[in-house]
Amino acid sequence: MSSSVLYDLPGPRGRRRNLVIGVLATVGIVALIAWVIYRFNATGQFEYRRWAQFEYQAVQTELVNGLLATLKAAGIAAVLALLFGAVFAAGRLSDHRILRAPSSVVVELFRAIPLLILIFFGYYVPLQYGWSISNLWALVVGLTLYNGSVLAEIFRAGVNAVPRGQSEAASAIGLRKGQTLRIILLPQAVRSMLPAIVSQLVVLLKDTALGFIITYPELLTVGKTIGGRLAFGFPYVPAYLVVAAIYIGICGLLSIFAWWLQRRLTRVRTSAAKPLPLTDVDRQI
Amino acid sequence: MTEFLNVLTDHWSLFGQGFGNTVKLFLIAAVGSLALGVLLGAFRVSPIPALRWFGATYVNIVRNTPLTLVFAFLVFAAPKLDINFEYFTAAAVALTVYTAAFICEVVRSGVNTVAPGQAEAARALGLSFAQVLTGVVLPQALRAMVPPLMSVMIAMLKNTTVAAGFSVVEAGAIPSYMAEFGEPQFYVLLWITIGFLVLITPLVVLQRFLERKLAVAR
């Protein structure tokens, strides 16, 4: 157990008290779980027919297709957002005001607009002008603008995390600005921001679920279709539990990967730049 | 330009209702998620293993679940468990449950930013647990917690729009209503953007101010 600032190692009386509270807490948690199971049972969620369709290959294919649609949107948006982020981070780091100012406006603006509204811009506006845009691209546009702006800030923080002395030394040996960035700053910055980038990509993957609202056939949309079938007694609960398990599995693995990277980079210091914090809620929510 | 203005003036009541509900949803979920998040955060820094486990499990499950899925579960699946919410209540509960996980993390890492030596020194001076907590640990922890808490609240304000997909008439639901009126959506969305900028900018300014004011050299 890691030592906490809030308490010392407890003495005999403290240990006894903690044991009593611990037992009560365990009873409480078990009671909560029991209540959930009871509710499930009382409303017939454990009935075979509510779960039966997951045995059908057609339904499994539906789920896989939904997952593929989710991964497709996330993959395209991730690549575009990384590009968008790189361009606007470079803009904000530029020495020229004429590049810096508009880049700042773009990044700050897109971070302030709710993601769903950005997706609506991609969805409704082309419709208004009579262009047909698939809901995949509406979703990708929104995800790219929002996550690209957040990534731009991560990139900027990453480059700024390299101590000033490094670029001063680079100037001293006669490297130009571009060379300094490419040879000295970026290799160190990338290492320090890698965990933060991975955790932002988890956010992007999660946010593809907003495709549900514009009826892009991603995993959550498939979950609703599967759950809405009368023949199986409207198995919404099993359907969403399965979908949630898939999301938690994939995002959880990526989160663990980000955390592992973070720990590894903190332990093996081959860069002067400290890893960016992973717990920056500004990006993760 | 007149067309742009007309979009707002012709549908004043819809915009008023939409943003009114957004603010209402935000305030309710802010109170709810702060209460639940601080409780879970307290669990995670407590000396009781069962409570720590419960807090960690909650955070790890909820943080890796899309907010839209939480909404969908409460709106479509909960009634099958005989748990029936009004749409607005479902939205408030979904936002509370989701945001609490992030507040829990803020609380936990805020408490952990205080060096254990601080409390040890306070105890060595003979301060009681309550004195250590209120006089030494909490003031420093709060200092580290307030700016990220503001970030979570700003993100939550933006997240209220997800309720648009679940029959709650808040700001995010305005476009689908406007689509029926045949209003130019570009202008509609610009007005919604302006509305959110008006709501968010003071929060962002306050957050940056607090961040500077509360910054600690470590």
Short mmCIF file of N, CA, C and O in Angstrom, two decimals, chain B residues 2-66:
data_model
loop_
_atom_site.label_atom_id
_atom_site.label_comp_id
_atom_site.label_asym_id
_atom_site.label_seq_id
_atom_site.Cartn_x
_atom_site.Cartn_y
_atom_site.Cartn_z
N THR B 2 -29.22 39.99 -42.27
CA THR B 2 -30.54 40.00 -41.62
C THR B 2 -31.03 38.57 -41.45
O THR B 2 -31.66 38.23 -40.44
N GLU B 3 -30.71 37.75 -42.46
CA GLU B 3 -31.14 36.36 -42.37
C GLU B 3 -30.51 35.70 -41.15
O GLU B 3 -31.17 34.95 -40.42
N PHE B 4 -29.23 36.01 -40.95
CA PHE B 4 -28.49 35.46 -39.82
C PHE B 4 -29.15 35.88 -38.51
O PHE B 4 -29.37 35.06 -37.61
N LEU B 5 -29.51 37.17 -38.40
CA LEU B 5 -30.15 37.67 -37.17
C LEU B 5 -31.54 37.07 -37.00
O LEU B 5 -31.94 36.72 -35.89
N ASN B 6 -32.26 36.92 -38.14
CA ASN B 6 -33.62 36.42 -38.06
C ASN B 6 -33.69 35.01 -37.48
O ASN B 6 -34.66 34.67 -36.81
N VAL B 7 -32.66 34.22 -37.78
CA VAL B 7 -32.65 32.85 -37.24
C VAL B 7 -32.81 32.90 -35.73
O VAL B 7 -33.55 32.10 -35.14
N LEU B 8 -32.15 33.86 -35.09
CA LEU B 8 -32.25 33.96 -33.63
C LEU B 8 -33.56 34.61 -33.21
O LEU B 8 -34.29 34.08 -32.37
N THR B 9 -33.90 35.75 -33.85
CA THR B 9 -35.06 36.51 -33.38
C THR B 9 -36.37 35.78 -33.66
O THR B 9 -37.30 35.86 -32.87
N ASP B 10 -36.44 35.02 -34.78
CA ASP B 10 -37.67 34.29 -35.08
C ASP B 10 -37.90 33.11 -34.15
O ASP B 10 -39.02 32.62 -34.02
N HIS B 11 -36.81 32.62 -33.56
CA HIS B 11 -36.94 31.41 -32.74
C HIS B 11 -36.41 31.67 -31.34
O HIS B 11 -35.80 30.80 -30.73
N TRP B 12 -36.65 32.89 -30.89
CA TRP B 12 -36.13 33.31 -29.60
C TRP B 12 -36.49 32.32 -28.50
O TRP B 12 -35.67 31.94 -27.68
N SER B 13 -37.76 31.84 -28.52
CA SER B 13 -38.21 31.00 -27.42
C SER B 13 -37.51 29.64 -27.44
O SER B 13 -37.18 29.09 -26.39
N LEU B 14 -37.26 29.11 -28.65
CA LEU B 14 -36.57 27.81 -28.73
C LEU B 14 -35.14 27.93 -28.21
O LEU B 14 -34.69 27.09 -27.43
N PHE B 15 -34.45 29.01 -28.63
CA PHE B 15 -33.09 29.22 -28.13
C PHE B 15 -33.10 29.43 -26.62
O PHE B 15 -32.24 28.91 -25.89
N GLY B 16 -34.10 30.20 -26.16
CA GLY B 16 -34.19 30.47 -24.72
C GLY B 16 -34.39 29.19 -23.94
O GLY B 16 -33.69 28.90 -22.97
N GLN B 17 -35.35 28.37 -24.43
CA GLN B 17 -35.63 27.10 -23.75
C GLN B 17 -34.41 26.18 -23.80
O GLN B 17 -34.04 25.56 -22.81
N GLY B 18 -33.79 26.13 -25.00
CA GLY B 18 -32.63 25.25 -25.18
C GLY B 18 -31.50 25.59 -24.23
O GLY B 18 -31.04 24.75 -23.46
N PHE B 19 -31.06 26.84 -24.28
CA PHE B 19 -29.94 27.21 -23.43
C PHE B 19 -30.33 27.25 -21.95
O PHE B 19 -29.50 26.96 -21.08
N GLY B 20 -31.61 27.56 -21.67
CA GLY B 20 -32.08 27.50 -20.29
C GLY B 20 -31.91 26.10 -19.73
O GLY B 20 -31.37 25.91 -18.63
N ASN B 21 -32.33 25.10 -20.52
CA ASN B 21 -32.20 23.72 -20.06
C ASN B 21 -30.74 23.30 -19.97
O ASN B 21 -30.38 22.49 -19.12
N THR B 22 -29.90 23.80 -20.90
CA THR B 22 -28.47 23.48 -20.83
C THR B 22 -27.89 23.94 -19.49
O THR B 22 -27.19 23.18 -18.82
N VAL B 23 -28.22 25.18 -19.12
CA VAL B 23 -27.69 25.72 -17.86
C VAL B 23 -28.23 24.94 -16.67
O VAL B 23 -27.51 24.60 -15.74
N LYS B 24 -29.54 24.61 -16.74
CA LYS B 24 -30.16 23.86 -15.65
C LYS B 24 -29.50 22.49 -15.49
O LYS B 24 -29.12 22.08 -14.39
N LEU B 25 -29.33 21.82 -16.64
CA LEU B 25 -28.70 20.50 -16.64
C LEU B 25 -27.29 20.60 -16.06
O LEU B 25 -26.86 19.78 -15.24
N PHE B 26 -26.57 21.65 -16.50
CA PHE B 26 -25.19 21.85 -16.03
C PHE B 26 -25.15 22.02 -14.51
O PHE B 26 -24.36 21.37 -13.83
N LEU B 27 -26.03 22.87 -13.98
CA LEU B 27 -26.00 23.16 -12.55
C LEU B 27 -26.34 21.92 -11.73
O LEU B 27 -25.66 21.60 -10.75
N ILE B 28 -27.39 21.20 -12.16
CA ILE B 28 -27.79 20.00 -11.41
C ILE B 28 -26.67 18.96 -11.43
O ILE B 28 -26.27 18.42 -10.40
N ALA B 29 -26.14 18.70 -12.65
CA ALA B 29 -25.10 17.69 -12.77
C ALA B 29 -23.81 18.14 -12.07
O ALA B 29 -23.04 17.30 -11.59
N ALA B 30 -23.56 19.44 -12.02
CA ALA B 30 -22.35 19.93 -11.34
C ALA B 30 -22.42 19.59 -9.86
O ALA B 30 -21.48 19.03 -9.29
N VAL B 31 -23.57 19.89 -9.23
CA VAL B 31 -23.73 19.60 -7.80
C VAL B 31 -23.64 18.09 -7.57
O VAL B 31 -22.90 17.61 -6.71
N GLY B 32 -24.40 17.34 -8.39
CA GLY B 32 -24.44 15.89 -8.22
C GLY B 32 -23.07 15.25 -8.40
O GLY B 32 -22.64 14.44 -7.58
N SER B 33 -22.36 15.64 -9.47
CA SER B 33 -21.09 14.97 -9.76
C SER B 33 -20.02 15.40 -8.76
O SER B 33 -19.14 14.61 -8.44
N LEU B 34 -20.09 16.64 -8.26
CA LEU B 34 -19.12 17.04 -7.24
C LEU B 34 -19.30 16.21 -5.97
O LEU B 34 -18.33 15.70 -5.40
N ALA B 35 -20.58 16.04 -5.57
CA ALA B 35 -20.84 15.27 -4.36
C ALA B 35 -20.36 13.83 -4.53
O ALA B 35 -19.58 13.31 -3.71
N LEU B 36 -20.79 13.19 -5.63
CA LEU B 36 -20.42 11.79 -5.85
C LEU B 36 -18.92 11.65 -6.08
O LEU B 36 -18.27 10.72 -5.57
N GLY B 37 -18.34 12.59 -6.84
CA GLY B 37 -16.91 12.51 -7.17
C GLY B 37 -16.03 12.68 -5.94
O GLY B 37 -15.04 11.96 -5.77
N VAL B 38 -16.40 13.62 -5.06
CA VAL B 38 -15.60 13.83 -3.85
C VAL B 38 -15.72 12.60 -2.94
O VAL B 38 -14.72 12.15 -2.34
N LEU B 39 -16.93 12.02 -2.86
CA LEU B 39 -17.11 10.81 -2.06
C LEU B 39 -16.21 9.68 -2.59
O LEU B 39 -15.48 9.03 -1.83
N LEU B 40 -16.24 9.47 -3.92
CA LEU B 40 -15.42 8.41 -4.52
C LEU B 40 -13.93 8.71 -4.33
O LEU B 40 -13.13 7.81 -4.09
N GLY B 41 -13.57 10.00 -4.44
CA GLY B 41 -12.18 10.40 -4.23
C GLY B 41 -11.75 10.10 -2.80
O GLY B 41 -10.63 9.62 -2.57
N ALA B 42 -12.65 10.37 -1.85
CA ALA B 42 -12.35 10.07 -0.45
C ALA B 42 -12.15 8.57 -0.27
O ALA B 42 -11.26 8.12 0.45
N PHE B 43 -13.00 7.77 -0.95
CA PHE B 43 -12.83 6.32 -0.92
C PHE B 43 -11.42 5.93 -1.36
O PHE B 43 -10.77 5.10 -0.75
N ARG B 44 -10.97 6.57 -2.44
CA ARG B 44 -9.70 6.14 -3.04
C ARG B 44 -8.49 6.50 -2.21
O ARG B 44 -7.43 5.91 -2.39
N VAL B 45 -8.60 7.51 -1.34
CA VAL B 45 -7.44 7.84 -0.50
C VAL B 45 -7.64 7.34 0.93
O VAL B 45 -6.87 7.66 1.82
N SER B 46 -8.72 6.53 1.15
CA SER B 46 -9.00 6.06 2.51
C SER B 46 -8.10 4.86 2.83
O SER B 46 -7.56 4.22 1.93
N PRO B 47 -7.95 4.54 4.12
CA PRO B 47 -7.13 3.38 4.48
C PRO B 47 -7.88 2.05 4.36
O PRO B 47 -7.32 1.02 4.69
N ILE B 48 -9.14 2.08 3.88
CA ILE B 48 -9.93 0.84 3.82
C ILE B 48 -9.81 0.23 2.42
O ILE B 48 -10.29 0.81 1.44
N PRO B 49 -9.20 -0.97 2.33
CA PRO B 49 -9.00 -1.57 1.00
C PRO B 49 -10.28 -1.74 0.20
O PRO B 49 -10.29 -1.50 -1.01
N ALA B 50 -11.38 -2.15 0.86
CA ALA B 50 -12.63 -2.41 0.11
C ALA B 50 -13.11 -1.12 -0.55
O ALA B 50 -13.55 -1.14 -1.71
N LEU B 51 -13.03 -0.01 0.16
CA LEU B 51 -13.48 1.27 -0.40
C LEU B 51 -12.55 1.70 -1.54
O LEU B 51 -13.01 2.21 -2.56
N ARG B 52 -11.23 1.50 -1.35
CA ARG B 52 -10.29 1.86 -2.41
C ARG B 52 -10.57 1.07 -3.67
O ARG B 52 -10.58 1.59 -4.78
N TRP B 53 -10.85 -0.22 -3.50
CA TRP B 53 -11.14 -1.09 -4.63
C TRP B 53 -12.40 -0.62 -5.35
O TRP B 53 -12.45 -0.53 -6.57
N PHE B 54 -13.43 -0.30 -4.56
CA PHE B 54 -14.70 0.14 -5.15
C PHE B 54 -14.48 1.41 -5.98
O PHE B 54 -14.92 1.51 -7.13
N GLY B 55 -13.76 2.39 -5.41
CA GLY B 55 -13.50 3.65 -6.12
C GLY B 55 -12.73 3.40 -7.41
O GLY B 55 -13.08 3.93 -8.48
N ALA B 56 -11.69 2.56 -7.32
CA ALA B 56 -10.85 2.31 -8.50
C ALA B 56 -11.66 1.61 -9.59
O ALA B 56 -11.56 1.94 -10.77
N THR B 57 -12.48 0.63 -9.19
CA THR B 57 -13.28 -0.10 -10.17
C THR B 57 -14.25 0.84 -10.87
O THR B 57 -14.38 0.83 -12.10
N TYR B 58 -14.92 1.67 -10.08
CA TYR B 58 -15.87 2.63 -10.65
C TYR B 58 -15.18 3.51 -11.70
O TYR B 58 -15.65 3.64 -12.83
N VAL B 59 -14.04 4.08 -11.30
CA VAL B 59 -13.34 5.01 -12.19
C VAL B 59 -12.90 4.30 -13.47
O VAL B 59 -13.10 4.81 -14.58
N ASN B 60 -12.33 3.09 -13.32
CA ASN B 60 -11.81 2.41 -14.50
C ASN B 60 -12.92 1.98 -15.45
O ASN B 60 -12.73 1.99 -16.67
N ILE B 61 -14.07 1.61 -14.92
CA ILE B 61 -15.18 1.23 -15.79
C ILE B 61 -15.76 2.46 -16.49
O ILE B 61 -15.88 2.52 -17.71
N VAL B 62 -16.07 3.48 -15.70
CA VAL B 62 -16.77 4.63 -16.28
C VAL B 62 -15.88 5.44 -17.23
O VAL B 62 -16.34 5.90 -18.27
N ARG B 63 -14.59 5.56 -16.89
CA ARG B 63 -13.73 6.37 -17.75
C ARG B 63 -13.53 5.75 -19.13
O ARG B 63 -13.20 6.43 -20.08
N ASN B 64 -13.68 4.43 -19.22
CA ASN B 64 -13.49 3.78 -20.51
C ASN B 64 -14.81 3.50 -21.22
O ASN B 64 -14.86 2.74 -22.19
N THR B 65 -15.91 4.08 -20.72
CA THR B 65 -17.21 3.93 -21.35
C THR B 65 -17.59 5.25 -22.01
O THR B 65 -17.44 6.30 -21.40
N PRO B 66 -18.08 5.22 -23.26
CA PRO B 66 -18.50 6.48 -23.87
C PRO B 66 -19.70 7.08 -23.13
O PRO B 66 -20.58 6.35 -22.68
#
